[in-house]
Short mmCIF file of C-alpha atoms and ligand atoms in Angstrom, two decimals:
data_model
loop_
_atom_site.label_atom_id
_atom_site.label_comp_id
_atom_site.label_asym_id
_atom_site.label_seq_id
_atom_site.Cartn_x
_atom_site.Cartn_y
_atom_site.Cartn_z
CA UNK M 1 -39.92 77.40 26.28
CA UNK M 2 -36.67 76.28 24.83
CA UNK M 3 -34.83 74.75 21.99
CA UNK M 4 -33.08 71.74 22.70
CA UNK M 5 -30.70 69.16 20.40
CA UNK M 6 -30.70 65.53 21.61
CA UNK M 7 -27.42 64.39 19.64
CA UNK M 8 -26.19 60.44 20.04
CA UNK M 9 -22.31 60.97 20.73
CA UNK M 10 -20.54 58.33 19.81
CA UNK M 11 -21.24 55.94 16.70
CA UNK M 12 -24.93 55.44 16.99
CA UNK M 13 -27.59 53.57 18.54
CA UNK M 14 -26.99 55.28 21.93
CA UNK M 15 -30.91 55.16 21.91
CA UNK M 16 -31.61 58.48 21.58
CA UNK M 17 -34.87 58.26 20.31
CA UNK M 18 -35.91 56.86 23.95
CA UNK M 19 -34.35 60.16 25.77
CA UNK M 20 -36.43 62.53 23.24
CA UNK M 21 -39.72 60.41 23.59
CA UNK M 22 -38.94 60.93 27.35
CA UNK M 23 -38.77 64.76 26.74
CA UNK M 24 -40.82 64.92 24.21
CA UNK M 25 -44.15 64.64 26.22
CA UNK M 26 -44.69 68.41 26.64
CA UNK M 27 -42.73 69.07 22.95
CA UNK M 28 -44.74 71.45 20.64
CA UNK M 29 -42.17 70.10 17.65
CA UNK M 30 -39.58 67.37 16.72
CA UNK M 31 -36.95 68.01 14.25
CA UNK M 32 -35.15 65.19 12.19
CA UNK M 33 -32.19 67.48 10.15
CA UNK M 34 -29.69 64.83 9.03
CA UNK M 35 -29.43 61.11 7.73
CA UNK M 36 -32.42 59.33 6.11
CA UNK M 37 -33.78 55.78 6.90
CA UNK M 38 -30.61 54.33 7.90
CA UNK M 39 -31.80 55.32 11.32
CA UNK M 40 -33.39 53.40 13.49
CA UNK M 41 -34.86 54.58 16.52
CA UNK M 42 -36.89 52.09 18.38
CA UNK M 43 -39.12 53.33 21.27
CA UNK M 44 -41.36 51.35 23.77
CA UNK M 45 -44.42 52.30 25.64
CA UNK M 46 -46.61 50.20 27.61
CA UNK M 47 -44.66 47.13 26.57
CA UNK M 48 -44.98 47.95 22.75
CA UNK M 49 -42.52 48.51 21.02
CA UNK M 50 -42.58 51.29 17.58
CA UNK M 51 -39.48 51.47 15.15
CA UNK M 52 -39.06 54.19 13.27
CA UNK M 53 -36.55 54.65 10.82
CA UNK M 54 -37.36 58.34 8.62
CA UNK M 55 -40.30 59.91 11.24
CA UNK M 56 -39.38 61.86 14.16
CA UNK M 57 -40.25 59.93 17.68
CA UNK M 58 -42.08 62.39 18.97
CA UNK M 59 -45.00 61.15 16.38
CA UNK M 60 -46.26 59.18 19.27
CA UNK M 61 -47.54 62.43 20.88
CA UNK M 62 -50.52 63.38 20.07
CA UNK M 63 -49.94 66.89 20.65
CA UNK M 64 -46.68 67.30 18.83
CA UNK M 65 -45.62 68.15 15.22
CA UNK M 66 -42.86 66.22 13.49
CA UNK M 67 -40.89 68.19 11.08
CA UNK M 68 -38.32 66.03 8.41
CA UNK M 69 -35.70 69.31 7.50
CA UNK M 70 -34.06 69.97 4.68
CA UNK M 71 -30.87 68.23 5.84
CA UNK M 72 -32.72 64.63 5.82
CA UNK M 73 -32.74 62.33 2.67
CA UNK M 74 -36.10 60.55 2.23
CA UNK M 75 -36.28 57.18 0.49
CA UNK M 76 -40.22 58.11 -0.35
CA UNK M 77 -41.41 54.98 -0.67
CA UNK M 78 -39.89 53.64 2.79
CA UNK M 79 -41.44 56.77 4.11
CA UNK M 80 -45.18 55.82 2.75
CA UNK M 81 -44.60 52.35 4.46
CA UNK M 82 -43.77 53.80 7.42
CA UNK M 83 -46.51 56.54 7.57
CA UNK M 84 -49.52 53.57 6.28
CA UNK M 85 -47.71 51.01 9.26
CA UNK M 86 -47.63 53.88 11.84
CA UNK M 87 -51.90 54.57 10.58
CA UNK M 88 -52.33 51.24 11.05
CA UNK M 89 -51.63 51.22 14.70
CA UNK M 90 -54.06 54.52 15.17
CA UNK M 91 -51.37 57.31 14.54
CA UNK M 92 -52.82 60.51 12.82
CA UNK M 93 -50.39 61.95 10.93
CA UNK M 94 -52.92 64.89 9.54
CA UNK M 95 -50.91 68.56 10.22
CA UNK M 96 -48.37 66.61 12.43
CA UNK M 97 -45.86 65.65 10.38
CA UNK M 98 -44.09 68.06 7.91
CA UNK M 99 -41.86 67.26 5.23
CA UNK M 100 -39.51 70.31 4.28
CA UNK M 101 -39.81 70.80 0.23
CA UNK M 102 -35.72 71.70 -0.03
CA UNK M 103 -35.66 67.59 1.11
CA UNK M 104 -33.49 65.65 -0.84
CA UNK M 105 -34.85 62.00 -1.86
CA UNK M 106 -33.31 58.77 -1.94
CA UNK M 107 -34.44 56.49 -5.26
CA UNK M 108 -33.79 53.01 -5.99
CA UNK M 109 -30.81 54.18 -8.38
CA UNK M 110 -29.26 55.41 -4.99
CA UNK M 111 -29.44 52.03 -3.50
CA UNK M 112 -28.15 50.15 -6.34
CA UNK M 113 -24.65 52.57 -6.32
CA UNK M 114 -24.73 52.23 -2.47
CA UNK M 115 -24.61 48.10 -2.80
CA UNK M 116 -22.12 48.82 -6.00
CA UNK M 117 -19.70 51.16 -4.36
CA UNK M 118 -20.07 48.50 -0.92
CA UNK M 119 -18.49 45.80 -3.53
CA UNK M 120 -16.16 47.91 -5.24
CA UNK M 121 -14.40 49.28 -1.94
CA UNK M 122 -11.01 47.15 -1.75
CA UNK M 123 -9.39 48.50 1.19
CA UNK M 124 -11.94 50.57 3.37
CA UNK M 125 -15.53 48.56 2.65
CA UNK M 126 -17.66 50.97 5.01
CA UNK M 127 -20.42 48.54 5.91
CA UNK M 128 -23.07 50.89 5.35
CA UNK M 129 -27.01 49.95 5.82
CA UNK M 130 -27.45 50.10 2.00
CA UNK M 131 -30.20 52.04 2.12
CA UNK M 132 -28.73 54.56 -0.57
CA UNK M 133 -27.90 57.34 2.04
CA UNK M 134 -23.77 58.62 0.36
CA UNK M 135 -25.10 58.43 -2.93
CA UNK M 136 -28.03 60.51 -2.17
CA UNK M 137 -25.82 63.27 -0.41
CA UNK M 138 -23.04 62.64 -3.17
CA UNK M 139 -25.72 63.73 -5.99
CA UNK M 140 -26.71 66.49 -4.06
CA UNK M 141 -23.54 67.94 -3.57
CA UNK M 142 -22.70 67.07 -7.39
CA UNK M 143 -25.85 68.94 -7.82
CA UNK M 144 -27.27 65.89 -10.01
CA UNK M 145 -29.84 65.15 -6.81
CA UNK M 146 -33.50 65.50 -6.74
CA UNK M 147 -35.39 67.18 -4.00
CA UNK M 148 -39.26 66.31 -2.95
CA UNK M 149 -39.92 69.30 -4.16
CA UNK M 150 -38.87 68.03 -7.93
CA UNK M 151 -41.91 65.88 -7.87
CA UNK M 152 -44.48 68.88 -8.27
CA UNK M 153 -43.15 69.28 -11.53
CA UNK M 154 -43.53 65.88 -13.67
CA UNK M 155 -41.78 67.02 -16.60
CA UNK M 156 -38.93 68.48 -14.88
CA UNK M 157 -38.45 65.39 -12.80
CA UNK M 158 -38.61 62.97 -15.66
CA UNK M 159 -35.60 65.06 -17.73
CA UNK M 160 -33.55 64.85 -13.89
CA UNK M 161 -34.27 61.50 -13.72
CA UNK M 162 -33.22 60.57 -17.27
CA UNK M 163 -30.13 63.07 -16.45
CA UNK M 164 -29.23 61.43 -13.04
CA UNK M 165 -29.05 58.06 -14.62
CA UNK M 166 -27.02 59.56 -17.31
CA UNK M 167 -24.65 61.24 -14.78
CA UNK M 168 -24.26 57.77 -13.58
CA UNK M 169 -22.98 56.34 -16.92
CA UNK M 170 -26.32 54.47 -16.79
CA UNK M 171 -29.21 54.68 -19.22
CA UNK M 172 -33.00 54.82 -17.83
CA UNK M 173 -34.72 51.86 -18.89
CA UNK M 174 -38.03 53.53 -20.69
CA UNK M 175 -40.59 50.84 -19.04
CA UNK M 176 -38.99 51.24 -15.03
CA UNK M 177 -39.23 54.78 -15.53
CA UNK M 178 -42.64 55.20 -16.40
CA UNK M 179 -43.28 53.02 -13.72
CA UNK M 180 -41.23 55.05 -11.43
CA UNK M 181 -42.54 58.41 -12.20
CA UNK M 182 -46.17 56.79 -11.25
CA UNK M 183 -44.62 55.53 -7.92
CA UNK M 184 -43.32 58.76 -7.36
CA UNK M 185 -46.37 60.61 -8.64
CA UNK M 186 -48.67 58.64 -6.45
CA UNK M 187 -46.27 59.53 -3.25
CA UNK M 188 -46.92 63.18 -3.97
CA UNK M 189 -50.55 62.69 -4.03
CA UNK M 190 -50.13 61.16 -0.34
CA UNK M 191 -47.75 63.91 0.94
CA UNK M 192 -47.95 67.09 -0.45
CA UNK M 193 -50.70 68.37 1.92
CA UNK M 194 -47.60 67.75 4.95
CA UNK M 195 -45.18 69.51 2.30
CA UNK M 196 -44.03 72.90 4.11
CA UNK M 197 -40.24 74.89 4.36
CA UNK M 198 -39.61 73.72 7.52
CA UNK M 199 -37.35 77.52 8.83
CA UNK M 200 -40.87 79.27 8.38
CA UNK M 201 -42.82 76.70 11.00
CA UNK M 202 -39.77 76.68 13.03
CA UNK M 203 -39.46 80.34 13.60
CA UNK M 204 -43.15 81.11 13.88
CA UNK M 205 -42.84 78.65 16.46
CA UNK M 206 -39.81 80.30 18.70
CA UNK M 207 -41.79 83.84 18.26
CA UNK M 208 -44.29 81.72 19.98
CA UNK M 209 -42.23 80.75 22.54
CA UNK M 210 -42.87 76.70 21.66
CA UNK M 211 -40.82 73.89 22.79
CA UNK M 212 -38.84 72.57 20.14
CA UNK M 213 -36.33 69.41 20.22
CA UNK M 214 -33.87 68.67 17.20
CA UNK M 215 -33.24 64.64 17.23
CA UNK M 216 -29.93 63.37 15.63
CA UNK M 217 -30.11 60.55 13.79
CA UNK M 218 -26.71 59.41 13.37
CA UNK M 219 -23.61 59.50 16.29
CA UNK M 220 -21.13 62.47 16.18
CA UNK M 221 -18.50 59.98 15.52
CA UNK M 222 -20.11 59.12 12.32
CA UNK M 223 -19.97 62.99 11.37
CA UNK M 224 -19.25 63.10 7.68
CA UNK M 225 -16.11 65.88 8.85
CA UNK M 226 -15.14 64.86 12.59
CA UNK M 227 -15.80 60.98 12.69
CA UNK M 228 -13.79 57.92 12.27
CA UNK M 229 -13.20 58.93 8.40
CA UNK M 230 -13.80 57.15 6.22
CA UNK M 231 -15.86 54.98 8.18
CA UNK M 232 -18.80 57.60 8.81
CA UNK M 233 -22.04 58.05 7.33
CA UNK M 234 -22.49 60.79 4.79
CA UNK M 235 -24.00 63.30 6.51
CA UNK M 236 -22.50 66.10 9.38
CA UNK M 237 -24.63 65.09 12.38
CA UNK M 238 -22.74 67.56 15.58
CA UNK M 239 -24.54 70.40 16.62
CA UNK M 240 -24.01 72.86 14.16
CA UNK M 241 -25.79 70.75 11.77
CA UNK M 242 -29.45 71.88 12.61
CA UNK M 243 -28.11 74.86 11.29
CA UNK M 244 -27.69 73.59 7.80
CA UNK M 245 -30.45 70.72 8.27
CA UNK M 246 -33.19 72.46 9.83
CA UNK M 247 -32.66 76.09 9.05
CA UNK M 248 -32.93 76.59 12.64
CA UNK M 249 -29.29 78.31 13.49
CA UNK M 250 -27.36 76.26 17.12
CA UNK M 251 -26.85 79.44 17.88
CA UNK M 252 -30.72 79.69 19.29
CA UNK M 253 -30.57 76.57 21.19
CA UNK M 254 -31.22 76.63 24.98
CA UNK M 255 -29.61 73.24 25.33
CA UNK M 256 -27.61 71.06 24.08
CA UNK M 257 -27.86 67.34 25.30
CA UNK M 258 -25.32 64.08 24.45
CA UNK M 259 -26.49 60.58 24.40
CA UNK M 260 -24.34 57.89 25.28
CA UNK M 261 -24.59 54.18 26.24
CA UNK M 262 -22.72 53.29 29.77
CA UNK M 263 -20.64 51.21 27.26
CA UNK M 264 -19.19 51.33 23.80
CA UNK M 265 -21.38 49.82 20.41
CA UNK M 266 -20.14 49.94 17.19
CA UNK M 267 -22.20 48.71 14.04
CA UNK M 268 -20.19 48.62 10.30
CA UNK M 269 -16.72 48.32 9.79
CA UNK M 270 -14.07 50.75 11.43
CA UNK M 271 -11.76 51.31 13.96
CA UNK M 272 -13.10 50.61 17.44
CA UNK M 273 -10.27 51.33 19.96
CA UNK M 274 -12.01 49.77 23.48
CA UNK M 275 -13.82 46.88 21.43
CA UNK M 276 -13.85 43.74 23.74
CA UNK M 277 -14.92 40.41 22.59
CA UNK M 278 -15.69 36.85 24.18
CA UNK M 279 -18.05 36.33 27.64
CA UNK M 280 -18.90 39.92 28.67
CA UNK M 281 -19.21 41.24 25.38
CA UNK M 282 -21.55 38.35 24.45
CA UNK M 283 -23.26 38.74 27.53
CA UNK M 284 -23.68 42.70 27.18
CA UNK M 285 -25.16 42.09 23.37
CA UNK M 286 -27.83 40.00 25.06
CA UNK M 287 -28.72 42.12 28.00
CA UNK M 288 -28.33 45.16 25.81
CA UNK M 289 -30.25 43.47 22.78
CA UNK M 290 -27.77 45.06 20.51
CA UNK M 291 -28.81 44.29 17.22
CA UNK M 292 -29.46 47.06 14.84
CA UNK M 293 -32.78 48.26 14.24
CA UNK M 294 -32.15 48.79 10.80
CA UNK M 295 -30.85 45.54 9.35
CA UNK M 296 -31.05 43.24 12.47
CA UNK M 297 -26.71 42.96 12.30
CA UNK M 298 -25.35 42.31 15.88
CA UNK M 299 -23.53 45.08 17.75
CA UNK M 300 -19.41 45.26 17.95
CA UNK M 301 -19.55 45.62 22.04
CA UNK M 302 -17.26 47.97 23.99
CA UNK M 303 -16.12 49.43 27.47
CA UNK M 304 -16.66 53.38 27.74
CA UNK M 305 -14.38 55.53 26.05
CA UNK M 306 -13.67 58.60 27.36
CA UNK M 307 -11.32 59.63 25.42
CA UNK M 308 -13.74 59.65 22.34
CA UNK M 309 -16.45 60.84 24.96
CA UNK M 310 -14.49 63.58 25.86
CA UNK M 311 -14.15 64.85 22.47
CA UNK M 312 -17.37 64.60 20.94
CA UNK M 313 -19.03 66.35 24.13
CA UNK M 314 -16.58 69.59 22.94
CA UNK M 315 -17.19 69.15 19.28
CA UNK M 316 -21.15 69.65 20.11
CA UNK M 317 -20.46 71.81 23.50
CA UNK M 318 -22.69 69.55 25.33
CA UNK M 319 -24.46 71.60 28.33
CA UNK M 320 -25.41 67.59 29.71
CA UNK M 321 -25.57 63.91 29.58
CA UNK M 322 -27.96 61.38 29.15
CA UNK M 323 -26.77 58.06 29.85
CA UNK M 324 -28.30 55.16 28.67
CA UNK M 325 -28.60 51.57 29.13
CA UNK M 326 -26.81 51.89 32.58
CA UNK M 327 -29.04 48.61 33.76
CA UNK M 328 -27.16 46.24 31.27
CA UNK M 329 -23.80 46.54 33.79
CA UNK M 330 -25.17 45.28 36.76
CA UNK M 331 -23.47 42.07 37.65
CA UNK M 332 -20.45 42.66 36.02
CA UNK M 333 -17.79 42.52 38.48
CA UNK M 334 -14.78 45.52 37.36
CA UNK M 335 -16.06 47.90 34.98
CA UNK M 336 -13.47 50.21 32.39
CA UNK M 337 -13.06 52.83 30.97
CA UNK M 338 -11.09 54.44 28.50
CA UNK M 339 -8.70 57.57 29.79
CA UNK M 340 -6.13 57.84 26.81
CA UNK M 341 -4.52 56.00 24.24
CA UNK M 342 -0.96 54.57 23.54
CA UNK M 343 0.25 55.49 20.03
CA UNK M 344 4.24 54.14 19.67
CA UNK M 345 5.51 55.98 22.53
CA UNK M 346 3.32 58.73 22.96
CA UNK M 347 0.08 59.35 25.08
CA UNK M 348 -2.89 60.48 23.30
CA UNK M 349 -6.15 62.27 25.09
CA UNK M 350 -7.81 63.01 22.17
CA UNK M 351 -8.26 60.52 18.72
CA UNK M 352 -5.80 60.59 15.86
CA UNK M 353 -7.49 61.71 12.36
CA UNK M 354 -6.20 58.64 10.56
CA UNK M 355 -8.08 55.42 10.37
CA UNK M 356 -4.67 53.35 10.47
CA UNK M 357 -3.30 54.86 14.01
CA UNK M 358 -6.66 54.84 15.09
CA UNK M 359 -6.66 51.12 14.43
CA UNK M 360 -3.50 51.40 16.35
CA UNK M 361 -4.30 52.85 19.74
CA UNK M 362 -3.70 51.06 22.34
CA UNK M 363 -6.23 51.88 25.17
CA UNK M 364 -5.14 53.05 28.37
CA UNK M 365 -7.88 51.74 31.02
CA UNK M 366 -9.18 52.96 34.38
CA UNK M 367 -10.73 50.28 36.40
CA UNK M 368 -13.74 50.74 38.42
CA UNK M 369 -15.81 48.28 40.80
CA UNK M 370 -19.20 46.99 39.30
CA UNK M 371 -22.20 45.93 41.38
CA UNK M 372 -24.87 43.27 41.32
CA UNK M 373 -28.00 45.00 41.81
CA UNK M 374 -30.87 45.42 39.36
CA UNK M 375 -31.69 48.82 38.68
CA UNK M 376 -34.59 48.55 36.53
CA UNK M 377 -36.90 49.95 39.05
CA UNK M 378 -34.53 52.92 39.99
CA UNK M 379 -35.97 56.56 39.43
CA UNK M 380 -33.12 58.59 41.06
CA UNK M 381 -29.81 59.01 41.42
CA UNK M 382 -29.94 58.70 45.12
CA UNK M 383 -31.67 54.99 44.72
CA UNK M 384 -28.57 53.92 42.54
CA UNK M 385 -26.41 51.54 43.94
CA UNK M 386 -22.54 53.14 45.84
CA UNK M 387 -20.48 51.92 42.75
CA UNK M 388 -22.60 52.79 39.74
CA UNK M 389 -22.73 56.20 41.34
CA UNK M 390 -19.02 56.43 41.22
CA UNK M 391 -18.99 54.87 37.44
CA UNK M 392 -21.70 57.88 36.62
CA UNK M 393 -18.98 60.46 38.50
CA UNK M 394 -16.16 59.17 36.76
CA UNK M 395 -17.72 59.99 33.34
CA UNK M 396 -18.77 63.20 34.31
CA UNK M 397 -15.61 64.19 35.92
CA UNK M 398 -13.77 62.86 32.33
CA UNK M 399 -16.04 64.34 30.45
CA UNK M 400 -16.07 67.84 32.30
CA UNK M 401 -19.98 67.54 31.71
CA UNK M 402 -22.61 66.95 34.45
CA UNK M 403 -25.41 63.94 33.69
CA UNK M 404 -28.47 65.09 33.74
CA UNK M 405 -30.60 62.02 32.68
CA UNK M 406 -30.10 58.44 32.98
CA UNK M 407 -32.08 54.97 31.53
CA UNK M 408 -32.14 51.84 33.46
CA UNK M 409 -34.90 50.17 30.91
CA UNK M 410 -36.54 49.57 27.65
CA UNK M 411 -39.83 51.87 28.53
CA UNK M 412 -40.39 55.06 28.77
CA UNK M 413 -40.74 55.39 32.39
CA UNK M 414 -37.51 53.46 33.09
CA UNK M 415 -36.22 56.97 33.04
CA UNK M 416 -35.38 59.64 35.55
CA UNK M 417 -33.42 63.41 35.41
CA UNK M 418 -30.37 63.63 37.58
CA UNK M 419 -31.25 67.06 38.87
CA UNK M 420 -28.22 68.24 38.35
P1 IMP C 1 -24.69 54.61 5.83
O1 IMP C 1 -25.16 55.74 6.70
O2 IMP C 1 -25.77 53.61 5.53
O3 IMP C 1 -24.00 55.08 4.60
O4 IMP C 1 -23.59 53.77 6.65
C1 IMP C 1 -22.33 54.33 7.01
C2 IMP C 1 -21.89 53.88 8.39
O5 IMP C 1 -22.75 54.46 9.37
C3 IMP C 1 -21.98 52.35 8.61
O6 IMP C 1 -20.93 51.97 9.47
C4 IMP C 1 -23.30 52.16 9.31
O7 IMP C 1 -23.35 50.99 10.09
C5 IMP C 1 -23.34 53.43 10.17
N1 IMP C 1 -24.69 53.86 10.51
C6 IMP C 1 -25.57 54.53 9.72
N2 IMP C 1 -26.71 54.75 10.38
C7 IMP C 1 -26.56 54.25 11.61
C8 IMP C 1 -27.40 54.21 12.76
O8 IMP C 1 -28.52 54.71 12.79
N3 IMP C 1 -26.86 53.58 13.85
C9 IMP C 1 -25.60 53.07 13.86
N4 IMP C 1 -24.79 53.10 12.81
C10 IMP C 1 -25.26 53.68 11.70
#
């Protein structure tokens, strides 16, 4: 049975979650390795619709195990919410979810500097979800984080607590402390029966052959290293991340799989080189519902960009494609995409590093007939309609990468594999 990564390649939102649930069916695991609860992955089945912003998707499976790595931040307290409102809509989480101990956590401190650091940020504000996610990676590289596995020992926490705030050039105020030790102390209680190292489940499970599927959270162009710097999130989300975030090395993957939308979104500040505005974009926000999961903020709308495309499919050596949202271009009449970029004089075909000539770019466009049918009740390629065929070979051929999947709908069946 194999390993395979379902990575969102572009800056998010390229509704992964929908193309692991779709997989995820006969899935003996789900890994989460990066980001923290400014994900949000919504999924719908049978017309209902489940957000989830720190637990793996595959949670709606009965018969699959959801493992948060080592490479995720938890914000415990948005985690018990989300575990009690999941339970309240009949989902066990009893041995199926597992929460690596190495795990570092995001506290309320975290989402104070995150809002701070937003208004302090002159020249590159990063429009970040403020859910505390840099500072909680910051303090863990600065080695001043704390890790679930901190909460075991009371005393210990309290004096990195105390320390952390100190670190800060802030001083723990005696009474919120108290009462945040008990918060914290009362999450343990909850959790600590799902509390495992994640590498030991994980390789017990490929000695036993199990299917396993590693869901990114955040888009590879929000990769802490290899994304739009410094408008990125604060974790590495490509490929080799599960390494680091799982413990399970890329290496023993069987296949590696790229999300991306049949257009462009962008949510945040940042340098969005194919970003259209006006009629279509308005009407591609609607039909799309593009508004985040996480704070409700609407979607910056763009056509396809290859030339990103291209690059983030090498960064994570993508062995396929699933394309999403393919359904939300019918009855648009010339469709675009993005083949290179116009810096000055010269031709680019893959991104400049620096935000400013980035902002720069001038995109170079390839224009491609649309067509007017409704494909929400298409299940194979064959069924699609002459020119949305050619759109899909276009990207392949650009992308040097075959689509294997594509979504024409919000549900779970509105789904269907290429065969290629
Ligand atoms: P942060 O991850 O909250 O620090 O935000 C940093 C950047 O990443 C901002 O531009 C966010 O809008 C973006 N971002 C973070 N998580 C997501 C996501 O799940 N989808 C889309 N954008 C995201």
């Amino acid at each position: 049975m194999p390993a395979i990564a379902v990575l969102g390649c572009m800056w998010g939102d390229e509704a992964k979650a929908k193309i692991v649930d779709y997989l995820g069916g006969d899935a003996d695991f789900v890994v989460r390795f990066q980001g923290g609860s400014n994900a949000g992955h919504t999924i719908v089945v049978d017309g209902k619709k489940y957000v989830f912003h720190t637990v793996p998707s595959g949670i709606l499976y009965p018969g699959t195990k959801c493992i948060i790595g080592p490479g995720v931040v938890v914000d415990p307290f948005a985690l018990m919410d989300e575990i009690r409102s999941l339970e309240a809509v009949g989902i066990d989480f009893n041995q199926r979810l597992f929460i690596d101990e190495r795990t570092g956590l995001v506290l309320p401190l975290h989402m104070e500097l995150d809002r701070r650091g937003e208004s302090l940020l002159k020249d590159a504000k990063i429009g970040t979800t403020g859910r505390g996610i840099g500072p909680a990676y910051a303090d863990l590289t600065a080695r001043t984080g704390i890790r679930l596995i901190d909460l075991a020992h009371p005393a210990y926490l309290k004096r990195r607590i105390t320390d952390l705030y100190e670190y800060h050039g802030l001083k723990a105020d005696p009474t919120l402390l108290k009462e945040l030790l008990g918060r914290l102390s009362d999450c343990w209680k909850l959790i600590e029966k799902n509390v495992v190292q994640s590498y030991e489940l994980l390789h017990e499970a490929r000695l036993q052959d199990a299917k396993i599927l590693f869901e990114g959270a955040q888009g590879t162009l929000l990769d802490r290293s290899w994304g739009t710097y410094p408008y990125v999130t604060s974790s590495n989300t490509i490929v080799d991340a599960i390494g680091v975030g799982a413990g399970y090395s890329s290496r023993l993957l069987d296949e590696v799989l790229g999300v991306f939308k049949a257009y462009g979104t962008r949510v945040g500040e940042g340098p969005f080189p194919t970003e259209m505005f006006g009629d279509l974009a308005d009407k591609i926000r609607m039909q799309g519902n593009e508004f985040g999961a996480t704070t409700g903020r609407p979607r910056r709308i763009g056509h396809f960009d290859a030339v990103m495309a291209a690059f983030t499919s090498k960064l994570n050596t993508l062995d396929g494609i699933a394309l999403t949202l393919l359904d939300v271009l019918s009855g648009i009449e010339e469709l675009k995409i993005c083949i290179g970029y116009k810096l000055g004089k010269k031709v680019l075909t893959s991104p400049p590093s620096h935000p400013l000539d980035l902002q720069k770019v001038e995109p170079i466009y390839t224009l491609l007939k649309g067509w007017d049918e409704d494909l929400a009740k298409v299940r194979s390629f064959s069924a699609l309609p002459q020119n949305a065929k050619i759109y899909l070979e276009a990207i392949e051929d650009l992308l040097e990468t075959p689509i294997k999947i594509v979504s024409v709908g919000k549900e779970r069946s509105q789904t269907f594999h290429t065969k290629k």
